[in-house]
Structure formats: structure tokens, C-alpha cells
Amino acid sequence: MSKQPKYRQVADALRREIVNGAFDSDRRLPSESELSARFDASRNTVRSGLALLVSEGLITSSQGLGYEVRSHEVFQLNASRFENLEFPQNGDAYNTDVTNAGRRPHQTFRVEMLPAPADVAERLKIEEGSTTALRFCHRYVDDVPWSTQATYYPAWLIEERPRLAEPKDIEEGTTRYLAASGIEQVGYFDEIATRMPTPEEARLLEVGAGVPVLLWTRTGYSADRPIRCTITTFRGDLNRMNYEIGDLGARSETT
């Protein structure tokens, strides 16, 4: 006999079925009364098990409509190709990658002039609190929140390329815009981390309390100094990141 509390047994059983695709064709779960009968458990016990799955981001709850399995089509991002000027693009890197995957991109964004936070100032090699232009994007894939992206540009660069501070999209992407105007990003330094979301991140990304976020911080460099710091926050349940480093010819060879 399992030593797990009954509500966890309910959650474990349903989780296995969700992962194994039992609800792929019809994402709606049985009602609480049906699950109570199936697991020989009270409605409160079943409700607690379902609440656990909601907190993990596996299911959603709607009053009057019951519980439904979330659509979890993972998006794969090749981080070494992202923003690489050698690869053809249709718009910016985000639109290109999402469109090439057969998915639908959509984003909103804003531009603000803000003091540089300490961690950003350190990466950009500027004084903490000095002026930066923040370009903030809220991005979707197939109308599902995918990520937020906050890119900080130092004041000296804004003076040289004021278009960065204009409150409108740069269709070709800022990396290509800067390169075309004579400021080329010749390298970048990436940092990858995970943590639980802040309340604001959970709201924007529509994740449950038990779903972590993936933080991708990329500092871009010209030949002589940093030119931007980009912090992208991804939903941990719908994203996978990969890199290509070195000669991978053998990877594509047939056996």
C-alpha cells in the first residue's frame, strides 16, 4: 500500500496519464465526481490532487468548465544561431525562428529610459544608475505566452544610434540594425539560470506556481566594448534550448 497521501496518489496517477498522452485527443479531464468514484476518494481529496496539477502547470481550471490539460508543445530554440547574421532572416530573429518552426509569432513591446540596475551596469561596464534604453518584448508562440525579453542599451550607444530609443519596433532586429549602421556585434557571453517566477513573471507568462522559468542573459560586444545586455525569461514548461559548438558534421551522417 502506498504511503503517499491519497490526494498525491490521485495527482500521480493523472500526471502519468497526461505525460503518456491519455488526454491528447480530448484534453478535458473527468469531473470531480467521476474521479472520486474512480479513486474511491472524497471530492475534497480529488480537488486537492487536481490543485497540485494546476500548480505544476499541467492542467487549468475554469469555473463551470472543469479541468483541462494544458497544451504543451515545446518550442526548441537554437541559441547559437539566434541573432547570427550569417543566417537568413525574415524580420527579426524571434519571428524567423518561430515562423521557420511552422508556428505563429506575436509580440508586444515598449521602450523606456531607465537607470541601469547593478547587474546590468556591471555587464555593460557603465556606472550603476546611469541612463539606459530598455526595449521590452512580451512574446507569444501560437498565442501562448512564450517569453519576455528585456534588452538594455547604454547611453553612449543611444546617442550614436537614437533609433534604439524610439518607441516602435525595429523590423529587422536591433542586432542587424546596429551592424548595418556600423556597430557590429562580434561576440556574446551567455549565462543560463533557472528559478521560480516572480508574481509579475507568472502573470505575464501564465504559468502555475510550480513551473520554473529559464533565464537567458546574453551580453553582446562590439570589437572594443559591450553594446547591450539582453535578459530573456522563458516558460520552463514550453521551451528547450540547444547550442551548436564546433564541427557537427558527424551528427548528420546516416548510420
CSV table of C-alpha atoms in Angstrom, one decimal, residues 26-172:
chain,number,residue,atom,x,y,z
A,26,ASP,CA,-9.7,15.3,-25.7
A,27,ARG,CA,-7.9,17.5,-23.2
A,28,ARG,CA,-10.8,17.7,-20.7
A,29,LEU,CA,-10.4,15.6,-17.5
A,30,PRO,CA,-13.3,13.6,-16.0
A,31,SER,CA,-15.4,15.5,-13.5
A,32,GLU,CA,-14.6,15.6,-9.8
A,33,SER,CA,-17.4,13.2,-9.0
A,34,GLU,CA,-16.2,10.8,-11.7
A,35,LEU,CA,-12.7,10.9,-10.3
A,36,SER,CA,-14.0,10.5,-6.7
A,37,ALA,CA,-15.7,7.2,-7.8
A,38,ARG,CA,-12.6,6.1,-9.7
A,39,PHE,CA,-10.1,6.6,-6.9
A,40,ASP,CA,-12.6,5.9,-4.1
A,41,ALA,CA,-11.8,9.2,-2.6
A,42,SER,CA,-13.7,12.2,-1.3
A,43,ARG,CA,-14.3,15.3,-3.5
A,44,ASN,CA,-12.0,17.3,-1.3
A,45,THR,CA,-9.2,14.8,-1.8
A,46,VAL,CA,-9.7,14.8,-5.5
A,47,ARG,CA,-9.8,18.6,-5.6
A,48,SER,CA,-6.5,18.7,-3.7
A,49,GLY,CA,-4.9,16.3,-6.2
A,50,LEU,CA,-6.2,18.4,-9.1
A,51,ALA,CA,-5.0,21.6,-7.4
A,52,LEU,CA,-1.5,20.1,-7.2
A,53,LEU,CA,-1.5,19.5,-11.0
A,54,VAL,CA,-2.8,23.1,-11.6
A,55,SER,CA,0.2,24.4,-9.5
A,56,GLU,CA,2.6,22.4,-11.7
A,57,GLY,CA,1.1,23.9,-14.8
A,58,LEU,CA,-0.1,20.6,-16.2
A,59,ILE,CA,-3.8,21.4,-16.1
A,60,THR,CA,-6.1,24.5,-16.0
A,61,SER,CA,-9.3,25.0,-14.0
A,62,SER,CA,-12.3,27.0,-15.2
A,63,GLN,CA,-15.4,27.6,-13.1
A,64,GLY,CA,-18.3,25.7,-14.7
A,65,LEU,CA,-16.0,24.0,-17.3
A,66,GLY,CA,-13.9,21.7,-15.1
A,67,TYR,CA,-10.3,20.8,-15.6
A,68,GLU,CA,-8.4,20.7,-18.9
A,69,VAL,CA,-4.9,19.5,-19.8
A,70,ARG,CA,-2.7,22.4,-21.0
A,71,SER,CA,-1.3,22.2,-24.5
A,72,HIS,CA,2.4,21.6,-24.0
A,73,GLU,CA,4.0,21.8,-27.5
A,74,VAL,CA,7.6,22.5,-26.6
A,75,PHE,CA,9.5,25.1,-28.7
A,76,GLN,CA,13.1,24.4,-29.5
A,77,LEU,CA,15.4,27.4,-29.7
A,78,ASN,CA,18.9,27.1,-31.2
A,79,ALA,CA,20.7,29.7,-29.1
A,80,SER,CA,23.9,29.6,-31.1
A,81,ARG,CA,22.1,30.6,-34.3
A,82,PHE,CA,19.8,33.1,-32.7
A,83,GLU,CA,20.7,36.6,-33.9
A,84,ASN,CA,23.5,35.1,-36.1
A,85,LEU,CA,23.9,37.5,-39.0
A,86,GLU,CA,25.2,34.7,-41.3
A,87,PHE,CA,21.7,33.0,-41.3
A,88,PRO,CA,18.9,34.4,-43.5
A,89,GLN,CA,16.1,36.1,-41.6
A,90,ASN,CA,12.5,37.0,-42.2
A,91,GLY,CA,12.2,40.0,-39.9
A,92,ASP,CA,14.0,39.7,-36.5
A,93,ALA,CA,15.4,36.5,-35.0
A,94,TYR,CA,12.3,35.7,-33.0
A,95,ASN,CA,9.9,36.0,-35.9
A,96,THR,CA,12.3,34.0,-38.1
A,97,ASP,CA,12.7,31.1,-35.7
A,98,VAL,CA,9.0,30.8,-34.8
A,99,THR,CA,7.9,31.1,-38.5
A,100,ASN,CA,10.5,28.5,-39.6
A,101,ALA,CA,9.1,26.1,-37.0
A,102,GLY,CA,5.7,26.4,-38.6
A,103,ARG,CA,4.4,28.3,-35.6
A,104,ARG,CA,2.8,31.8,-35.3
A,105,PRO,CA,4.7,34.6,-33.7
A,106,HIS,CA,3.2,37.6,-32.0
A,107,GLN,CA,4.7,40.2,-29.7
A,108,THR,CA,4.1,43.5,-27.9
A,109,PHE,CA,6.8,45.8,-26.7
A,110,ARG,CA,7.6,49.0,-25.0
A,111,VAL,CA,10.6,51.3,-24.7
A,112,GLU,CA,11.7,53.1,-21.5
A,113,MET,CA,14.6,55.2,-20.4
A,114,LEU,CA,15.7,53.7,-17.1
A,115,PRO,CA,18.6,53.8,-14.6
A,116,ALA,CA,20.9,50.8,-15.1
A,117,PRO,CA,20.3,48.1,-12.4
A,118,ALA,CA,23.5,46.9,-10.7
A,119,ASP,CA,23.8,43.6,-12.6
A,120,VAL,CA,23.2,45.2,-16.0
A,121,ALA,CA,25.6,48.0,-15.3
A,122,GLU,CA,28.3,45.5,-14.4
A,123,ARG,CA,27.8,43.7,-17.7
A,124,LEU,CA,27.7,46.8,-19.8
A,125,LYS,CA,30.7,48.3,-17.9
A,126,ILE,CA,28.8,51.5,-17.0
A,127,GLU,CA,28.0,53.3,-13.8
A,128,GLU,CA,25.1,51.8,-11.8
A,129,GLY,CA,22.1,54.1,-12.2
A,130,SER,CA,23.3,55.7,-15.4
A,131,THR,CA,20.8,56.0,-18.2
A,132,THR,CA,19.9,53.0,-20.4
A,133,ALA,CA,17.3,52.4,-23.0
A,134,LEU,CA,15.2,49.4,-22.2
A,135,ARG,CA,13.4,47.6,-25.0
A,136,PHE,CA,11.0,45.2,-23.5
A,137,CYS,CA,9.2,42.5,-25.6
A,138,HIS,CA,6.3,40.2,-24.5
A,139,ARG,CA,6.4,37.3,-26.9
A,140,TYR,CA,4.0,34.6,-27.9
A,141,VAL,CA,4.1,31.4,-29.9
A,142,ASP,CA,0.7,30.4,-31.3
A,143,ASP,CA,-1.0,32.9,-29.0
A,144,VAL,CA,0.6,31.2,-25.9
A,145,PRO,CA,2.9,33.3,-23.8
A,146,TRP,CA,6.5,32.2,-24.6
A,147,SER,CA,8.9,34.7,-23.1
A,148,THR,CA,9.7,38.2,-22.0
A,149,GLN,CA,12.8,39.9,-23.2
A,150,ALA,CA,14.4,42.9,-21.6
A,151,THR,CA,17.3,44.5,-23.6
A,152,TYR,CA,19.3,47.4,-22.1
A,153,TYR,CA,21.4,49.7,-24.3
A,154,PRO,CA,24.0,52.1,-22.7
A,155,ALA,CA,23.6,55.9,-23.1
A,156,TRP,CA,26.6,56.3,-25.4
A,157,LEU,CA,25.1,53.9,-27.9
A,158,ILE,CA,21.7,55.7,-27.7
A,159,GLU,CA,23.4,59.0,-28.6
A,160,GLU,CA,25.1,57.4,-31.6
A,161,ARG,CA,22.0,55.4,-32.7
A,162,PRO,CA,18.9,57.2,-31.3
A,163,ARG,CA,16.6,54.8,-33.2
A,164,LEU,CA,17.1,52.4,-30.3
A,165,ALA,CA,15.2,54.7,-28.0
A,166,GLU,CA,12.2,55.2,-30.4
A,167,PRO,CA,9.0,53.5,-29.1
A,168,LYS,CA,8.5,51.4,-32.1
A,169,ASP,CA,9.6,48.1,-33.5
A,170,ILE,CA,12.8,47.7,-35.5
A,171,GLU,CA,11.6,45.2,-38.0
A,172,GLU,CA,15.0,43.7,-38.9
